[in-house]
XYZ file of C-alpha atoms in Angstrom:
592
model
C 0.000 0.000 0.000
C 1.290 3.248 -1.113
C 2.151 5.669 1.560
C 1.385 9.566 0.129
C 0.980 11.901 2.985
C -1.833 13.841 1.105
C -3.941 11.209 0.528
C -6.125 10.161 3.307
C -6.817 6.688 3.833
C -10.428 5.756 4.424
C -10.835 1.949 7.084
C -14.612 1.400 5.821
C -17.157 -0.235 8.829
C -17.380 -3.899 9.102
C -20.202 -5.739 9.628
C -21.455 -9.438 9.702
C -23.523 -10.106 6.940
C -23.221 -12.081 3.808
C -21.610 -9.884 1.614
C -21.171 -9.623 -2.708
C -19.513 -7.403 -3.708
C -16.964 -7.790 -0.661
C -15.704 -4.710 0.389
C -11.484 -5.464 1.411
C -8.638 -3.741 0.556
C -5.386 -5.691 0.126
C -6.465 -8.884 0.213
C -4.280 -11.545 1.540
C -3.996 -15.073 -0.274
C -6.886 -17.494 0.341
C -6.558 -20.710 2.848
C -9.493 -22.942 3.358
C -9.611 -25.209 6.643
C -12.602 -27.369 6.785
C -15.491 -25.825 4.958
C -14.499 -22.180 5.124
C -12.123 -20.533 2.835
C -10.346 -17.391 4.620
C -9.282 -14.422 3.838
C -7.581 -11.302 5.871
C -6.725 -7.895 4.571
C -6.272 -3.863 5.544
C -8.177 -2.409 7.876
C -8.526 -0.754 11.954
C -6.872 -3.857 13.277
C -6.677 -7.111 10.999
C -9.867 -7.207 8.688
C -10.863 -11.041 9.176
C -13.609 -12.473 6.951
C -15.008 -16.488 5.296
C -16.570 -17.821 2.801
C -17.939 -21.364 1.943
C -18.198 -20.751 -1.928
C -15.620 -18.387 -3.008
C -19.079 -15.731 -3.193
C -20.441 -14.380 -0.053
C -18.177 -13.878 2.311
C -18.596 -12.801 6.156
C -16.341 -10.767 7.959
C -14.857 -12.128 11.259
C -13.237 -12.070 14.558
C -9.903 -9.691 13.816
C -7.285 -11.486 15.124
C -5.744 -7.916 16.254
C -8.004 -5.178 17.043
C -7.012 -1.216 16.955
C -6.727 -1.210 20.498
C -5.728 -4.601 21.141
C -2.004 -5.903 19.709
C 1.472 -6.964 21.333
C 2.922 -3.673 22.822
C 5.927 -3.583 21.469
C 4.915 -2.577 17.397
C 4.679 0.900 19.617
C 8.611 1.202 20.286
C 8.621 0.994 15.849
C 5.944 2.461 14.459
C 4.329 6.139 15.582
C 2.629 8.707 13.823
C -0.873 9.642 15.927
C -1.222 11.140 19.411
C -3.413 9.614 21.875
C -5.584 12.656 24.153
C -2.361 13.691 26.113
C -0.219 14.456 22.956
C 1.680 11.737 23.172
C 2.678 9.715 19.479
C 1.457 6.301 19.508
C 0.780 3.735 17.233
C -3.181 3.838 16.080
C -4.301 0.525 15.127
C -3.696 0.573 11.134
C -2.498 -2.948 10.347
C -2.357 -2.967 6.512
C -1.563 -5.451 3.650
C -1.596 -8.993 5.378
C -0.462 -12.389 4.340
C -1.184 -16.266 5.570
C 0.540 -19.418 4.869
C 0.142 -22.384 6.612
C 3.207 -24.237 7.595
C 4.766 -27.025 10.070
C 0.845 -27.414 11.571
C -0.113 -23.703 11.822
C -1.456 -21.122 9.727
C 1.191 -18.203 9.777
C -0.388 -14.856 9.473
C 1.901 -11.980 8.359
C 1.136 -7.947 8.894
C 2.203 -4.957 8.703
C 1.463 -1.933 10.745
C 2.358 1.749 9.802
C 0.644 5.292 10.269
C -0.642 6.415 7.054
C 1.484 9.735 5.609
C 4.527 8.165 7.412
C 7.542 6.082 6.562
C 7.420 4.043 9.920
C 6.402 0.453 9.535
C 7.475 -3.422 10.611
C 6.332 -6.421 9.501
C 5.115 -8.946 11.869
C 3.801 -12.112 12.696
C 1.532 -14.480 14.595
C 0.462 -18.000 14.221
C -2.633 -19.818 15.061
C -3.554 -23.951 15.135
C -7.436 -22.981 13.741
C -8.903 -20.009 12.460
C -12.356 -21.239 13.575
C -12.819 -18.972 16.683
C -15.190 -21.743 17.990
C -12.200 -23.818 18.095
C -11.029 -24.155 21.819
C -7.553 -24.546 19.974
C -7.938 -20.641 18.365
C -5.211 -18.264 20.015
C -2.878 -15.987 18.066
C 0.666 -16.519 18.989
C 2.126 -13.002 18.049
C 5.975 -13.629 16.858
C 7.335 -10.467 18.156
C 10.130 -8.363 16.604
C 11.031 -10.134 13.304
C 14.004 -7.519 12.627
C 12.126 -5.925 9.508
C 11.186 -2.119 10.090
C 11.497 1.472 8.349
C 13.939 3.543 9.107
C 17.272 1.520 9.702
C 20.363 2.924 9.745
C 21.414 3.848 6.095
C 18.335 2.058 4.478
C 15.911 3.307 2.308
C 13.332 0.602 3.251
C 9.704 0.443 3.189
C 8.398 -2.003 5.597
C 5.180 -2.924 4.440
C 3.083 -5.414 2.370
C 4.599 -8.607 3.442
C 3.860 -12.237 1.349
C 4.946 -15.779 1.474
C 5.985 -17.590 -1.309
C 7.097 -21.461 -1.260
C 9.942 -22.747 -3.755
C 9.670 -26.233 -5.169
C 12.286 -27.182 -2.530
C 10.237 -26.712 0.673
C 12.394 -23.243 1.353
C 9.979 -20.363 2.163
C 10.549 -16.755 1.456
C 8.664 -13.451 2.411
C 8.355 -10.549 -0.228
C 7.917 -6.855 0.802
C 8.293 -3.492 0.446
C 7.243 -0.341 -1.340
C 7.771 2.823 -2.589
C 11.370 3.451 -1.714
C 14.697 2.565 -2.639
C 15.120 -1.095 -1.798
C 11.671 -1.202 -3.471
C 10.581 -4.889 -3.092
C 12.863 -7.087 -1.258
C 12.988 -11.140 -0.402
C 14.040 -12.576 2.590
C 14.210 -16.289 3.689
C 11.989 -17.470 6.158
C 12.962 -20.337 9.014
C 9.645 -22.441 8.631
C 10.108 -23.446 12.254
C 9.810 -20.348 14.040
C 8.682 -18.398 11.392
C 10.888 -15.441 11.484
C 13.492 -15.030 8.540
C 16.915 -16.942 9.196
C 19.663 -15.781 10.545
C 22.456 -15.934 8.023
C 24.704 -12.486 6.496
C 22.754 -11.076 3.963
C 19.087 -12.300 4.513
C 17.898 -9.400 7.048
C 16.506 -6.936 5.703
C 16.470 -8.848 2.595
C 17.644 -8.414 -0.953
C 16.351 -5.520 -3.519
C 14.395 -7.533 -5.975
C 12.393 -5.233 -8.007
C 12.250 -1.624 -7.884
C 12.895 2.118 -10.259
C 14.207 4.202 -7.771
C 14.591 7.515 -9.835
C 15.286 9.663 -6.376
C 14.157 11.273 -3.245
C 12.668 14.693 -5.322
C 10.918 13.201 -8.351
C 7.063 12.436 -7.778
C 7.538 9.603 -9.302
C 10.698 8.434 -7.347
C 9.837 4.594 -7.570
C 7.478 2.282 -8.413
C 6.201 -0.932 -6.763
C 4.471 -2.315 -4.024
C 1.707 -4.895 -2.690
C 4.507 -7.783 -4.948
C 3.541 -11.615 -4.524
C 4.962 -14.523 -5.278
C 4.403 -17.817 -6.928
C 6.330 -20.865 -8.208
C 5.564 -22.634 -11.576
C 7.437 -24.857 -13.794
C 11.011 -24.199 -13.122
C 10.107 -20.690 -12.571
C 9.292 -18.069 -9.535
C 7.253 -15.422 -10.819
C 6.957 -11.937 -8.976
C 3.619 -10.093 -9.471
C 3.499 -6.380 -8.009
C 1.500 -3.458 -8.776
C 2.679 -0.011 -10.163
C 0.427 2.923 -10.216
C -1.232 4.441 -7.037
C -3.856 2.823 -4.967
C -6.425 4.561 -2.392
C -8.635 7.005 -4.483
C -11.176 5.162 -5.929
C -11.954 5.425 -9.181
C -8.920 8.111 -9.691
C -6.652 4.501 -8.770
C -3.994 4.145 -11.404
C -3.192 0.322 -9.516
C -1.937 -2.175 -12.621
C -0.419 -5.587 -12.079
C 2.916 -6.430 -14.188
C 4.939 -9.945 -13.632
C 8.493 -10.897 -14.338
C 9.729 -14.245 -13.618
C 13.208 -15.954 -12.143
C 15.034 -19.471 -12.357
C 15.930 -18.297 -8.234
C 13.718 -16.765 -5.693
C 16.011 -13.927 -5.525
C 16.463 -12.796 -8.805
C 17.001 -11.030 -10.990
C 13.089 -11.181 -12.020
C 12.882 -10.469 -16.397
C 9.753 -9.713 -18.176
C 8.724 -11.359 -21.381
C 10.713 -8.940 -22.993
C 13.797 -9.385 -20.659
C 13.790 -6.228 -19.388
C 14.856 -6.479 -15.643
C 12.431 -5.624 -12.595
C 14.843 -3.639 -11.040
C 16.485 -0.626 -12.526
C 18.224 2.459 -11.115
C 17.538 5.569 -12.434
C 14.976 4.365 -15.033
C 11.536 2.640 -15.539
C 11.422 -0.620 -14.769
C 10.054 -3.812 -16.625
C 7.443 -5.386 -16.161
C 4.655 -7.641 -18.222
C 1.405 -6.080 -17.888
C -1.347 -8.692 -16.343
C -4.419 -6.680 -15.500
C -5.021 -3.070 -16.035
C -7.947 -0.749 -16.067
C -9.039 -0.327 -19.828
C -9.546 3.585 -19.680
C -11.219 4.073 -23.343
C -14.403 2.316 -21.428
C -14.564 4.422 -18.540
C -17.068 2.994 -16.098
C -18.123 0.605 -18.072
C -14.821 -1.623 -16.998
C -15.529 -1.646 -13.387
C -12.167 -2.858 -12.788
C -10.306 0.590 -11.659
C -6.748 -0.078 -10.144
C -6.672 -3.849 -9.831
C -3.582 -4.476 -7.605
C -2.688 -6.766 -4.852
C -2.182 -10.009 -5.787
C -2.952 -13.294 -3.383
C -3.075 -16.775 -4.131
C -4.843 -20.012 -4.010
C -4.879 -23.333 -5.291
C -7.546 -25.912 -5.751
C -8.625 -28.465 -7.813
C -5.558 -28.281 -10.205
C -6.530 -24.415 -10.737
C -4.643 -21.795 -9.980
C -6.393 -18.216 -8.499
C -5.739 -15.109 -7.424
C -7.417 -12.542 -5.410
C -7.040 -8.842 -5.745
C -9.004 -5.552 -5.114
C -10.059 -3.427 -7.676
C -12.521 -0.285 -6.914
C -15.776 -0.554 -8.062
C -18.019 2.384 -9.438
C -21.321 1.162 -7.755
C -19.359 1.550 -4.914
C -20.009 4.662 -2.500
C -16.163 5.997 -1.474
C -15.355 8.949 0.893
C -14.439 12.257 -0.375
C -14.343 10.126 -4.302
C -16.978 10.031 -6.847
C -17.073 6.280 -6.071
C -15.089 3.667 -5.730
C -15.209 1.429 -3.157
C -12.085 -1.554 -2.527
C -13.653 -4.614 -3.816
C -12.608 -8.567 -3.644
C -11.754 -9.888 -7.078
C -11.326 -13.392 -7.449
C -9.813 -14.852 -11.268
C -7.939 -17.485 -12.829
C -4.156 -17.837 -13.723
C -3.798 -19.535 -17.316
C -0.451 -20.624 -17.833
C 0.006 -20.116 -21.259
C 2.229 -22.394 -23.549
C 5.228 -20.226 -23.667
C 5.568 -20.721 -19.414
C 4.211 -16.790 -18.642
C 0.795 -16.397 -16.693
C -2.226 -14.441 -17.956
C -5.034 -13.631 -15.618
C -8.467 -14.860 -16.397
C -12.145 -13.239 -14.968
C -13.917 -16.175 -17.465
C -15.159 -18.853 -14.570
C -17.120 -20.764 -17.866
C -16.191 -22.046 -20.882
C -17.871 -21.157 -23.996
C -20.718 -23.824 -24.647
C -23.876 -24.693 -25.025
C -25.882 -24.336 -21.508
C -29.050 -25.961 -19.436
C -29.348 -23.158 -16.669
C -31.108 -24.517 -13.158
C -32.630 -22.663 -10.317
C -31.159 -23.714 -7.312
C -34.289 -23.059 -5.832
C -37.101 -24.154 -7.652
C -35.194 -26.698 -9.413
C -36.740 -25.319 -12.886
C -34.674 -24.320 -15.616
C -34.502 -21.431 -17.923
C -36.850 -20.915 -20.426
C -38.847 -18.354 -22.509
C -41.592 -17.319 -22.033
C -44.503 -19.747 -23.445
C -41.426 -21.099 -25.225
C -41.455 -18.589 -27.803
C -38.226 -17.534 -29.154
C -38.691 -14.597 -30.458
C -37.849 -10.852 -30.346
C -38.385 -9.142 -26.785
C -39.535 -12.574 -25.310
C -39.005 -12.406 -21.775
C -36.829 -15.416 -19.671
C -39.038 -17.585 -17.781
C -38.473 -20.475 -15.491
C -40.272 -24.309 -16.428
C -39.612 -27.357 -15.788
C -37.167 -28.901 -17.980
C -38.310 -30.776 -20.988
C -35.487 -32.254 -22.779
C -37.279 -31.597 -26.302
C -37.730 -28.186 -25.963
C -34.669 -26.005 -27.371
C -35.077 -23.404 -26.342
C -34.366 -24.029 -22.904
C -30.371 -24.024 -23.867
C -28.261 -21.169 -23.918
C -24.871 -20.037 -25.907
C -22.351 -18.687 -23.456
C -19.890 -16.700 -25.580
C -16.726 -15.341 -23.615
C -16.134 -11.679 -24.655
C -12.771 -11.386 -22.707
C -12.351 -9.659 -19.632
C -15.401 -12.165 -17.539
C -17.751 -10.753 -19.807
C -20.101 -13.424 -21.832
C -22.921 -12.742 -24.538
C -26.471 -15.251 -23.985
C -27.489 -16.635 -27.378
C -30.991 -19.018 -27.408
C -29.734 -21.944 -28.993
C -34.059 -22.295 -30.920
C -32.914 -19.058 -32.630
C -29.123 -18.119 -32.012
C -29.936 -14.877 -33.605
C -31.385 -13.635 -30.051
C -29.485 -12.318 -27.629
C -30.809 -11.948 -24.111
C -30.092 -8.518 -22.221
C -31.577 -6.167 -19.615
C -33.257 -3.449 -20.321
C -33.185 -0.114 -17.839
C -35.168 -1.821 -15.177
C -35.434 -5.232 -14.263
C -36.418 -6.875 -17.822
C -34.525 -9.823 -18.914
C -35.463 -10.294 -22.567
C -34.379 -11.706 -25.698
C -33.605 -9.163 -28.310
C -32.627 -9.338 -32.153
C -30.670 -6.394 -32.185
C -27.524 -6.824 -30.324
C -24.956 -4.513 -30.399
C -22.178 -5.550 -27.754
C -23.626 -2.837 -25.977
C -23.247 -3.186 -22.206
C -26.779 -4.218 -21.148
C -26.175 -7.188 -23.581
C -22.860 -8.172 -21.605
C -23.088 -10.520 -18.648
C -20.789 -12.095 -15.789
C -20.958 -15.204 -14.201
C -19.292 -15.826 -10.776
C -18.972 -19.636 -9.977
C -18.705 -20.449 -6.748
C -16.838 -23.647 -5.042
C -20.004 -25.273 -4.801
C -20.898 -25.353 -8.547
C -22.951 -23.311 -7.882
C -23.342 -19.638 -10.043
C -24.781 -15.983 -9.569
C -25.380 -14.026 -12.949
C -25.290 -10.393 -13.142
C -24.865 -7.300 -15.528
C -21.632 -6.442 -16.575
C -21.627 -3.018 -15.232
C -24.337 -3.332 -12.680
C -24.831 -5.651 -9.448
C -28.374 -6.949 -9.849
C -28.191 -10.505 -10.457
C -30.788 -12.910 -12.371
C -33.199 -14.480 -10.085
C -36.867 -15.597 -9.527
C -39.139 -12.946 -7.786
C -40.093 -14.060 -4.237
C -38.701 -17.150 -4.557
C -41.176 -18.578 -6.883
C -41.251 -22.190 -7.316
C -43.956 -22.274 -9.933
C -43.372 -20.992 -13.554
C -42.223 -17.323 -13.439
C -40.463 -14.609 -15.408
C -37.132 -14.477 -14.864
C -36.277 -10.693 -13.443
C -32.856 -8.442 -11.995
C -32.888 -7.900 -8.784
C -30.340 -7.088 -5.761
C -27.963 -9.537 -3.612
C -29.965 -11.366 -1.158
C -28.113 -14.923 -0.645
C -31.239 -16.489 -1.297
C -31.051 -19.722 -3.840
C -33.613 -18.004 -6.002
C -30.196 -16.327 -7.059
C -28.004 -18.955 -8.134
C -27.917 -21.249 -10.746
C -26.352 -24.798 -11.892
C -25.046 -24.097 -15.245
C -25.008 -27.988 -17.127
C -23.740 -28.405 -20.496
C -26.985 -29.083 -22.777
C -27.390 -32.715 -23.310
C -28.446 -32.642 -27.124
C -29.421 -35.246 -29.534
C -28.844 -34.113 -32.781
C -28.404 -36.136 -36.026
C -24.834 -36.753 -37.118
C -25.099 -38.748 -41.161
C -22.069 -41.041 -41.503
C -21.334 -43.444 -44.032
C -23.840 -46.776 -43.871
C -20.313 -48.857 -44.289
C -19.809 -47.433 -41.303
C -22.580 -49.283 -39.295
C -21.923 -52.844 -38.034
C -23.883 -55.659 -39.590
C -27.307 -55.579 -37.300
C -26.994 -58.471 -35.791
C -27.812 -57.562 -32.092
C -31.330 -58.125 -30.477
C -30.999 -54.640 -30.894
C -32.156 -55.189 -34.396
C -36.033 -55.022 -34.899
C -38.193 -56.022 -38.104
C -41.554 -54.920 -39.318
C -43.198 -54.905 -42.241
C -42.843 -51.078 -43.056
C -39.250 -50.528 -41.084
C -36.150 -52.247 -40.184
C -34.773 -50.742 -36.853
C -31.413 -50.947 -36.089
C -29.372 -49.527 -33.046
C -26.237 -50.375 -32.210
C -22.969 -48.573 -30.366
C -25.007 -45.327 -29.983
C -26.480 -45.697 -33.850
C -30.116 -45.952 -34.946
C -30.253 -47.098 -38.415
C -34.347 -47.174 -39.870
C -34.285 -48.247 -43.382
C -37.763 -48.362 -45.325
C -39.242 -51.198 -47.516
C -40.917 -47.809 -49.693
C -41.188 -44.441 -50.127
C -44.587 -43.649 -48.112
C -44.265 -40.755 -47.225
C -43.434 -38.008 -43.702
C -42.972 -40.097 -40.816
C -42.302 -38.734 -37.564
C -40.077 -40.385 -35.489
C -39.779 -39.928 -31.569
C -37.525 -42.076 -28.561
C -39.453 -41.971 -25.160
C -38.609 -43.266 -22.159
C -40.745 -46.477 -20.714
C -42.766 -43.829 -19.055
C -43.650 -41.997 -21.568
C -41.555 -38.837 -20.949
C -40.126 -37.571 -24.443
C -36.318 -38.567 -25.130
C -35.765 -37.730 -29.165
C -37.829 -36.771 -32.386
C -37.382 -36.083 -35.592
C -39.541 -36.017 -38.908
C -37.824 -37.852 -41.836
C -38.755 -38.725 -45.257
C -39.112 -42.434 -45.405
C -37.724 -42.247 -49.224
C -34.135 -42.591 -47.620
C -32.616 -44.162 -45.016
C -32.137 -42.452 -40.950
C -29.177 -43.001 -39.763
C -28.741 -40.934 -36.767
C -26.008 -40.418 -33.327
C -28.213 -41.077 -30.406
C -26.086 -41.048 -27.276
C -28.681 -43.176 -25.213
C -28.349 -44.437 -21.622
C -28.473 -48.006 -20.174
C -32.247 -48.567 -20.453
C -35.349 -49.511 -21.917
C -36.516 -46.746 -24.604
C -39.986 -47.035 -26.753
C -39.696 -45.516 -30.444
C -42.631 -44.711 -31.929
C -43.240 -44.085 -35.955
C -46.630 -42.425 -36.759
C -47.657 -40.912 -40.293
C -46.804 -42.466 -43.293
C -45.380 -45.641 -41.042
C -46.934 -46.288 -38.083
C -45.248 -48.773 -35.954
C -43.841 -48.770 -32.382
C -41.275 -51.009 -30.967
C -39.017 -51.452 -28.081
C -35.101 -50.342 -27.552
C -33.135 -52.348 -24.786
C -29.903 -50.534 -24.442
C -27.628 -52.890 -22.987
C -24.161 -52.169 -20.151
């Protein structure tokens, strides 16, 4: 976090609801321990908060308060005066960090007076961070040896983060805004303070562009993270300014290292850390400025990370327009949560698309119904409705396209030629007319539990079924409530289309699959229904049920040439049914 003494740094009130959008300012990396995933970052003491799906999160117990935290960060850091005059430290704990190591979860901190240059970094350790645990204390670590001013050292204490090498060793990255810029140190992963060897206290310079003390723009670099991949440790830091809302000028760049101390080499080799001179740096996320507010991404910065399920993610802040922010237009610090894609030449790009591209089925978690048009007629300003889901009816699939940037355009794959969007209210509607415009963009966030909230791309109402309707309903906007009328199981569209191939192609029918009647040999075999006719009759329609009735497949075919169609069918027992020119029904035992 920057430190510019004419820029006033606004702690926003907690409280304990279910919140999205999360309101956190440098956001630490994400652990999870049982069902809750944690997260701590800036704030009057150490802002504490959970999640169980990576969505709604609840702020918690801090584990330091402003008036409660070991004594001596007081004999370091000053900068306010208590009601006798006196300077004292004031609470601000900014910028933590948590790793969990040798049984406990480490929790890293820094505390500094905003408009000042006097910070530490610190520590403490816990066995839970379930404060219903009779295990949950915080173990403070005391004086780790890292703090602004020493001696001869232009060093900005702040910011700190824990990065893990491939060989167990364990490192802590921080720093600002100074000189040293960012700087590494080794960490003993038994007491969790960095080791005691010449050279590793304060740390080395890793990445910085100190241009001097006069220039406004004497250095760039702060809130830096670390990760390793592949053979690689990659540094991500921010440059820009951070703490003014929308006015934040916050962007991420990377460079990358074959040793956790450097030197760190964007894609274009240029080195992170440079004296008198810009610095490299590959640009990750940025604020695209041509689209104003309609990117609500303004001054993405702080990188944290978390792994699961072979996925890589980071979280960040970013300040959001919708967002109220004192003494700013608007702009309130905001969780962000994306993807890292390792790309094929070994660098990282960041990724806010949670769903591939595809063809959709799109459930209410609530009513269990899926969504559906209204009456089922595709057609221009048709409204979205929830129904129950009928496996012949097309229109209940959807065409996610990514746009880039977690944005996605809604196709109906009856007519892909509409386009849902929202109109100025809280109309969902199909529309033949689409533009890109930003009431046709949408953004899906998809939580841990497969479970997924849609919303506009520049607003916050999400799609969900008024008052929790479990009959069929119109599909409206509407604000955050947590309720399961909100979210939605996105499956990809089971469709049975027809798929020609060549008849040498089909096995000789010799199955008990195989069926005769006097109008229609039926064949199906490895997924393949083969109807050949003994004459040209005429339209028959064709349709696969299941042995209660409940419509599988149809299709009307001319009986003047063969069907040969794909049908990806189940273990079970199926009836088809020809009516029209043939008329003839038979059974289908699909066999293991």
């Amino acid at each position: 976090m920057q430190q510019i003494i004419f820029t006033v740094l606004v702690l926003f009130s907690l409280n304990s609801a279910q919140n999205w959008r999360f309101n956190i300012h440098d956001p630490s990396s994400i652990v999870k321990e049982d069902d809750k995933y944690w997260i701590y970052g800036t704030g009057d003491g150490i802002h504490a908060a959970y999640s169980h799906d990576l969505i709604t999160w609840t702020n918690a117990n801090s584990p330091y308060s402003k008036t409660q935290f070991p004594a001596w960060i007081g004999d370091y850091v000053k900068g306010a005066t208590d009601d006798q005059g006196q300077e004292i430290f004031h609470g601000g704990f900014w910028a933590p960090d948590i790793h969990y190591m040798n049984g406990k979860y480490h929790l890293y901190y820094s505390a500094s007076e905003w408009g000042t240059m006097t910070s530490i970094v610190g520590g403490t350790t816990n066995l839970t961070l379930d404060p219903e645990n009779p295990q949950y204390k915080w173990e403070d670590l005391g004086f780790m040896g890292i703090w602004s001013y020493q001696p001869g050292l232009a060093l900005n204490a702040i910011d700190p983060a824990v990065m893990r090498g491939h060989d167990g060793r364990v490192w802590l990255i921080y720093g600002s805004f100074n000189q040293e810029g960012i700087v590494i140190t080794e960490l003993d992963t038994l007491t969790g303070k960095p080791k005691d060897y010449p050279g590793n206290l304060p740390g080395k310079s890793i990445a910085n562009s100190w241009t001097g003390p006069n220039a406004r723009d004497y250095a760039e670099g702060e809130g830096a993270a670390g990760i390793y991949h592949d053979g690689y440790y990659y540094l991500f830091y921010d440059k820009g300014g951070c703490c003014a809302g929308v006015n934040s000028t916050y962007y991420v760049v990377v460079g990358r290292s074959k040793e956790p101390t450097g030197p760190y080499v964007d894609k274009e080799g240029k080195n992170l850390k440079v004296d008198g001179a810009p610095s490299g740096g590959t640009v990750l996320m940025k604020h695209r400025d041509e689209l104003g507010d309609e990117d609500r991404y303004y001054g993405p910065g702080h990188i944290g990370f978390f792994h699961e399920n072979g996925v890589d993610y980071v979280s960040f802040h970013y300040y959001d327009p919708n967002w109220p922010y004192p003494e700013q237009r608007a702009g309130g610090p905001t969780l962000g949560l994306a993807k890292i894609v390792w790309e094929a030449d070994g660098w990282p790009s960041i990724s806010l698309d949670f769903v591939a591209p595809g063809t959709y089925n799109l459930t209410n978690v609530n009513s269990q119904k899926v969504l559906g048009v209204q009456n089922n007629q595709v057609q221009d300003q048709g409204l979205l409705w929830q129904y129950d889901f009928d496996s012949m009816e097309h229109s209940q699939q959807w065409i996610l396209n990514t746009l880039g940037h977690g944005e996605y355009s809604i196709q109906n794959a009856a007519n892909p030629e509409l386009y849902v969007e929202a109109d100025n209210d809280n109309i969902l509607r199909l529309t033949a007319n689409f533009s890109g415009a930003i009431n046709q963009k949408f953004r899906i966030a998809l939580g841990s539990d497969g479970q997924s909230i849609i919303y506009t791309s520049a607003g916050d109402d999400l799609w969900e079924i008024p008052n929790a309707a479990m009959e069929n309903s119109q599909v409206k906007l509407w604000p955050h409530t947590n309720h399961p009328c909100q979210k939605w199981v996105l499956s990809e569209a089971k469709t049975i289309e027809d798929n020609p191939i060549d008849s040498n192609d089909i096995e000789d029918p010799t199955s008990i699959n195989t069926l005769t009647a006097s109008l229609a040999q039926i064949n199906f075999k490895n997924n393949i229904l083969q109807i050949s006719f003994t004459n040209s009759a005429g339209e028959v329609n064709i349709q696969i049920t299941d042995i209660l009735g409940k419509p599988i497949w149809k299709k009307n075919h001319n009986t003047g040439n063969a069907l040969i169609a794909n049908l990806p069918l189940n273990t079970g027992v199926y009836v088809l049914k020809l009516s029209g020119a043939v008329n003839q029904s038979q059974i289908l035992q699909i066999k293991p």
